[in-house]
mmCIF file of C-alpha atoms in Angstrom:
data_model
loop_
_atom_site.group_PDB
_atom_site.id
_atom_site.type_symbol
_atom_site.label_atom_id
_atom_site.label_comp_id
_atom_site.label_asym_id
_atom_site.label_seq_id
_atom_site.Cartn_x
_atom_site.Cartn_y
_atom_site.Cartn_z
ATOM 1 C CA MET A 1 94.262 114.428 98.991
ATOM 2 C CA ASN A 2 95.613 111.019 98.099
ATOM 3 C CA GLN A 3 97.525 111.246 94.827
ATOM 4 C CA SER A 4 98.471 107.576 94.495
ATOM 5 C CA ILE A 5 97.413 104.951 91.995
ATOM 6 C CA GLY A 6 95.030 102.513 93.541
ATOM 7 C CA ILE A 7 95.569 98.689 93.685
ATOM 8 C CA VAL A 8 92.831 96.020 93.710
ATOM 9 C CA LEU A 9 93.755 92.478 94.779
ATOM 10 C CA VAL A 10 91.422 89.782 93.301
ATOM 11 C CA SER A 11 91.792 86.353 94.718
ATOM 12 C CA HIS A 12 89.710 83.177 95.153
ATOM 13 C CA SER A 13 90.413 83.420 98.921
ATOM 14 C CA ALA A 14 89.331 86.341 101.121
ATOM 15 C CA HIS A 15 92.189 85.410 103.486
ATOM 16 C CA LEU A 16 94.785 85.482 100.739
ATOM 17 C CA ALA A 17 93.653 88.880 99.400
ATOM 18 C CA SER A 18 93.417 90.455 102.862
ATOM 19 C CA GLY A 19 96.689 88.949 103.944
ATOM 20 C CA LEU A 20 98.483 90.368 100.935
ATOM 21 C CA ARG A 21 96.888 93.756 101.616
ATOM 22 C CA GLU A 22 98.292 93.560 105.158
ATOM 23 C CA LEU A 23 101.713 92.834 103.769
ATOM 24 C CA LEU A 24 101.565 95.788 101.407
ATOM 25 C CA ALA A 25 100.639 98.054 104.301
ATOM 26 C CA GLN A 26 103.817 97.022 106.053
ATOM 27 C CA ILE A 27 106.168 97.640 103.151
ATOM 28 C CA GLY A 28 104.309 100.348 101.192
ATOM 29 C CA SER A 29 102.838 103.579 102.278
ATOM 30 C CA ASP A 30 99.540 104.986 103.586
ATOM 31 C CA ARG A 31 99.466 106.912 100.361
ATOM 32 C CA VAL A 32 98.622 103.760 98.380
ATOM 33 C CA PRO A 33 94.974 102.684 98.547
ATOM 34 C CA VAL A 34 94.804 98.909 98.406
ATOM 35 C CA ALA A 35 91.365 97.111 98.201
ATOM 36 C CA ALA A 36 90.880 93.400 98.525
ATOM 37 C CA ALA A 37 88.305 91.470 96.532
ATOM 38 C CA GLY A 38 88.728 87.936 97.773
ATOM 39 C CA GLY A 39 86.252 85.027 97.764
ATOM 40 C CA THR A 40 82.524 85.104 97.168
ATOM 41 C CA ARG A 41 79.995 87.334 98.740
ATOM 42 C CA ASP A 42 78.996 84.517 101.177
ATOM 43 C CA GLY A 43 82.574 83.999 102.238
ATOM 44 C CA GLY A 44 83.306 80.974 100.072
ATOM 45 C CA ILE A 45 86.165 80.182 97.750
ATOM 46 C CA GLY A 46 85.736 81.843 94.337
ATOM 47 C CA THR A 47 85.439 85.285 92.858
ATOM 48 C CA SER A 48 82.704 87.834 92.905
ATOM 49 C CA TYR A 49 81.794 90.456 90.214
ATOM 50 C CA ASP A 50 80.141 92.732 92.861
ATOM 51 C CA LEU A 51 83.193 92.529 95.147
ATOM 52 C CA ILE A 52 85.529 93.436 92.433
ATOM 53 C CA LEU A 53 83.421 96.409 91.314
ATOM 54 C CA ALA A 54 83.262 97.707 94.853
ATOM 55 C CA ALA A 55 86.976 97.268 95.364
ATOM 56 C CA ILE A 56 87.678 99.344 92.240
ATOM 57 C CA ALA A 57 85.561 102.181 93.694
ATOM 58 C CA GLU A 58 87.287 101.777 97.081
ATOM 59 C CA ALA A 59 90.780 101.944 95.622
ATOM 60 C CA ASP A 60 90.050 104.833 93.149
ATOM 61 C CA ARG A 61 91.427 108.203 94.127
ATOM 62 C CA GLY A 62 91.049 109.672 90.626
ATOM 63 C CA HIS A 63 94.451 108.742 89.263
ATOM 64 C CA GLY A 64 93.938 105.208 88.058
ATOM 65 C CA VAL A 65 93.621 101.681 89.402
ATOM 66 C CA VAL A 66 95.661 98.556 88.779
ATOM 67 C CA ILE A 67 93.860 95.263 89.218
ATOM 68 C CA LEU A 68 95.982 92.135 90.065
ATOM 69 C CA PRO A 69 94.196 88.787 89.826
ATOM 70 C CA ASP A 70 95.566 85.513 91.278
ATOM 71 C CA LEU A 71 94.451 82.884 88.723
ATOM 72 C CA GLY A 72 91.666 81.302 86.684
ATOM 73 C CA SER A 73 88.224 82.749 87.249
ATOM 74 C CA SER A 74 89.544 85.766 89.045
ATOM 75 C CA VAL A 75 90.843 86.922 85.533
ATOM 76 C CA LEU A 76 87.578 86.116 83.860
ATOM 77 C CA THR A 77 85.446 87.928 86.477
ATOM 78 C CA ALA A 78 87.652 90.944 86.414
ATOM 79 C CA LEU A 79 87.421 91.069 82.704
ATOM 80 C CA ALA A 80 83.636 90.847 82.909
ATOM 81 C CA VAL A 81 83.558 93.871 85.187
ATOM 82 C CA LEU A 82 85.774 95.889 82.931
ATOM 83 C CA GLU A 83 83.743 94.970 79.912
ATOM 84 C CA ASP A 84 80.609 96.232 81.603
ATOM 85 C CA HIS A 85 82.296 99.227 83.103
ATOM 86 C CA PRO A 86 85.094 100.241 80.713
ATOM 87 C CA ARG A 87 87.613 102.813 81.901
ATOM 88 C CA ALA A 88 90.923 103.759 80.362
ATOM 89 C CA ASP A 89 92.368 104.391 83.852
ATOM 90 C CA VAL A 90 91.612 100.939 85.244
ATOM 91 C CA LEU A 91 94.056 98.276 84.087
ATOM 92 C CA LEU A 92 93.952 94.510 84.596
ATOM 93 C CA VAL A 93 97.629 93.481 84.800
ATOM 94 C CA ASP A 94 99.136 90.065 84.136
ATOM 95 C CA ALA A 95 101.745 89.716 86.885
ATOM 96 C CA PRO A 96 102.712 87.338 89.784
ATOM 97 C CA PHE A 97 100.131 88.002 92.487
ATOM 98 C CA VAL A 98 102.392 88.601 95.473
ATOM 99 C CA GLU A 99 105.591 89.857 93.763
ATOM 100 C CA GLY A 100 103.581 92.019 91.298
ATOM 101 C CA ALA A 101 101.534 93.514 94.127
ATOM 102 C CA VAL A 102 104.710 94.404 96.054
ATOM 103 C CA ALA A 103 106.316 96.051 93.020
ATOM 104 C CA ALA A 104 103.122 97.931 92.206
ATOM 105 C CA ALA A 105 102.668 99.214 95.753
ATOM 106 C CA VAL A 106 106.285 100.362 96.191
ATOM 107 C CA THR A 107 106.246 102.060 92.769
ATOM 108 C CA ALA A 108 102.899 103.728 93.501
ATOM 109 C CA ALA A 109 104.219 104.933 96.852
ATOM 110 C CA ALA A 110 107.019 106.690 95.005
ATOM 111 C CA GLY A 111 104.479 108.704 93.078
ATOM 112 C CA ALA A 112 104.591 106.924 89.720
ATOM 113 C CA ASP A 113 101.833 107.101 87.176
ATOM 114 C CA LEU A 114 99.422 104.382 86.164
ATOM 115 C CA ALA A 115 101.580 103.058 83.285
ATOM 116 C CA ALA A 116 104.751 102.885 85.502
ATOM 117 C CA VAL A 117 102.920 101.091 88.286
ATOM 118 C CA ALA A 118 101.429 98.521 85.927
ATOM 119 C CA ASP A 119 104.820 97.991 84.250
ATOM 120 C CA ALA A 120 106.534 97.489 87.628
ATOM 121 C CA ALA A 121 104.050 94.718 88.407
ATOM 122 C CA ARG A 122 104.720 93.050 85.011
ATOM 123 C CA GLN A 123 108.439 93.203 85.463
ATOM 124 C CA ALA A 124 108.131 91.170 88.636
ATOM 125 C CA ARG A 125 107.599 88.113 86.411
ATOM 126 C CA GLY A 126 111.171 88.040 85.305
ATOM 127 C CA VAL A 127 112.925 88.550 88.661
ATOM 128 C CA ALA A 128 114.366 85.450 90.284
ATOM 129 C CA LYS A 129 113.910 85.124 94.004
ATOM 130 C CA PHE A 130 117.426 83.730 94.404
ATOM 131 C CA ASP A 131 120.251 82.180 92.334
ATOM 132 C CA ASP A 132 119.823 78.388 92.559
ATOM 133 C CA GLY A 133 122.221 77.680 89.716
ATOM 134 C CA SER A 134 119.734 75.854 87.686
ATOM 135 C CA GLY A 135 119.043 78.218 84.846
ATOM 136 C CA PRO A 136 120.618 80.582 82.403
ATOM 137 C CA GLY A 137 119.808 83.475 84.678
ATOM 138 C CA SER A 138 122.423 82.253 87.096
ATOM 139 C CA ALA A 139 125.276 82.817 84.596
ATOM 140 C CA PRO A 140 127.362 85.956 85.152
ATOM 141 C CA GLU A 141 126.083 88.832 83.050
ATOM 142 C CA PRO A 142 128.543 90.168 80.435
ATOM 143 C CA GLU A 143 130.660 92.976 81.706
ATOM 144 C CA VAL A 144 129.251 96.336 80.780
ATOM 145 C CA PRO A 145 131.651 99.105 79.857
ATOM 146 C CA VAL A 146 130.960 102.091 82.012
ATOM 147 C CA ARG A 147 131.497 105.747 81.723
ATOM 148 C CA SER A 148 131.021 106.599 85.362
ATOM 149 C CA SER A 149 130.748 104.627 88.590
ATOM 150 C CA SER A 150 130.622 105.127 92.286
ATOM 151 C CA GLN A 151 130.512 103.017 95.454
ATOM 152 C CA VAL A 152 128.218 103.602 98.381
ATOM 153 C CA THR A 153 128.206 102.102 101.869
ATOM 154 C CA LEU A 154 124.582 101.636 102.801
ATOM 155 C CA PRO A 155 123.368 103.289 106.010
ATOM 156 C CA ALA A 156 120.418 100.874 106.137
ATOM 157 C CA ASN A 157 119.104 97.708 104.500
ATOM 158 C CA LEU A 158 118.099 98.194 100.834
ATOM 159 C CA HIS A 159 114.404 97.398 101.569
ATOM 160 C CA ALA A 160 111.264 98.267 99.695
ATOM 161 C CA ARG A 161 111.026 102.033 100.162
ATOM 162 C CA PRO A 162 114.617 103.001 99.155
ATOM 163 C CA ALA A 163 114.451 100.306 96.425
ATOM 164 C CA GLY A 164 111.284 101.838 95.075
ATOM 165 C CA LYS A 165 112.743 105.382 95.092
ATOM 166 C CA LEU A 166 115.903 104.193 93.392
ATOM 167 C CA ALA A 167 113.949 102.376 90.670
ATOM 168 C CA GLN A 168 111.757 105.340 90.065
ATOM 169 C CA GLU A 169 114.705 107.720 89.675
ATOM 170 C CA ALA A 170 116.805 105.297 87.597
ATOM 171 C CA ALA A 171 114.094 105.041 85.010
ATOM 172 C CA LYS A 172 114.311 108.727 84.356
ATOM 173 C CA PHE A 173 117.741 108.506 82.821
ATOM 174 C CA SER A 174 118.730 107.530 79.233
ATOM 175 C CA SER A 175 121.978 106.010 80.275
ATOM 176 C CA ASP A 176 122.490 102.265 80.708
ATOM 177 C CA ILE A 177 122.633 101.822 84.494
ATOM 178 C CA ARG A 178 123.742 98.766 86.499
ATOM 179 C CA LEU A 179 123.737 98.174 90.253
ATOM 180 C CA GLU A 180 126.332 95.692 91.618
ATOM 181 C CA TYR A 181 126.390 93.827 94.929
ATOM 182 C CA GLY A 182 127.544 90.445 96.081
ATOM 183 C CA GLY A 183 128.859 89.474 92.620
ATOM 184 C CA ARG A 184 125.454 90.283 90.959
ATOM 185 C CA SER A 185 124.683 93.079 88.498
ATOM 186 C CA ILE A 186 121.107 94.225 87.952
ATOM 187 C CA ASP A 187 119.120 96.795 86.089
ATOM 188 C CA PRO A 188 117.928 99.175 88.971
ATOM 189 C CA THR A 189 114.821 100.381 87.110
ATOM 190 C CA GLY A 190 113.012 97.287 88.452
ATOM 191 C CA VAL A 191 112.108 97.595 92.125
ATOM 192 C CA LEU A 192 112.025 93.805 92.752
ATOM 193 C CA ALA A 193 115.401 93.472 91.052
ATOM 194 C CA VAL A 194 116.856 95.997 93.454
ATOM 195 C CA MET A 195 115.277 94.281 96.479
ATOM 196 C CA SER A 196 116.465 90.807 95.269
ATOM 197 C CA LEU A 197 120.089 91.966 95.750
ATOM 198 C CA GLY A 198 119.588 91.678 99.511
ATOM 199 C CA ALA A 199 122.021 94.467 100.291
ATOM 200 C CA THR A 200 122.183 95.182 103.916
ATOM 201 C CA LEU A 201 123.289 97.808 106.366
ATOM 202 C CA GLY A 202 127.081 98.481 106.115
ATOM 203 C CA SER A 203 127.456 96.696 102.759
ATOM 204 C CA THR A 204 128.959 98.348 99.712
ATOM 205 C CA VAL A 205 126.975 98.793 96.491
ATOM 206 C CA THR A 206 128.462 100.015 93.226
ATOM 207 C CA VAL A 207 126.485 102.030 90.688
ATOM 208 C CA HIS A 208 127.611 102.064 87.081
ATOM 209 C CA ALA A 209 126.268 104.182 84.262
ATOM 210 C CA GLU A 210 127.095 104.692 80.605
ATOM 211 C CA GLY A 211 125.482 107.345 78.466
ATOM 212 C CA GLN A 212 125.052 111.095 78.049
ATOM 213 C CA ASP A 213 123.511 111.666 81.466
ATOM 214 C CA ALA A 214 125.693 109.063 83.314
ATOM 215 C CA ASP A 215 127.319 111.507 85.685
ATOM 216 C CA THR A 216 123.958 112.951 86.693
ATOM 217 C CA ALA A 217 122.556 109.429 87.095
ATOM 218 C CA ILE A 218 125.434 108.388 89.325
ATOM 219 C CA ARG A 219 125.078 111.454 91.594
ATOM 220 C CA THR A 220 121.390 111.016 91.890
ATOM 221 C CA LEU A 221 121.362 107.280 92.596
ATOM 222 C CA THR A 222 124.322 107.336 94.961
ATOM 223 C CA ARG A 223 122.633 110.086 96.916
ATOM 224 C CA ILE A 224 119.449 107.959 97.282
ATOM 225 C CA LEU A 225 121.524 104.992 98.427
ATOM 226 C CA ALA A 226 123.505 107.121 100.869
ATOM 227 C CA GLU A 227 120.264 108.478 102.402
ATOM 228 C CA ALA A 228 118.433 105.142 102.759
ATOM 229 C CA GLU A 229 116.782 104.677 106.039
#
């Protein structure tokens, strides 16, 4: 039985929604049911109440559904569906359409619950795609004093699946945790933040942790990194 949170992609374009679903299938897992509700029922540009309602049913495996709209009327139509069919386990999430969907799918594939999947999608809003030197986010982050640290040479690229597993496990610890690579330091509880490091096969990643469970966090996260494939 599928135990994953479901994801519904609501877009004005059927091609956009189906294309994103195809992308998620490549980087996610067969455990994550993703349904596309794109365009109108007659194939035009717009959104459809009936298609969204059907997509929720398609993605629902009894553990909750996250709805990700693209813009404008997709939000309004999804809200109308939820107003007529209220459910506590179906959430409309305000997140970047592509990045939020990727974060949600990877987190759901790791076995996270509804709240964690929705939060992962929301966190995608604050993750820069690259450092272009134009904003305050490009400034070096203040050095964080650490209690424990470890370096790992990656046996594979730090792509979506190991990044999702790392983020899921990092969120379980109370310690402050940082992941360093290429002169950058990020909070590894966000899957897109981990993926944005661009760490590749053979590169060295450093894990820092400060707090009561820092040693356990270091051992757990370095093991995940060392077993990436």
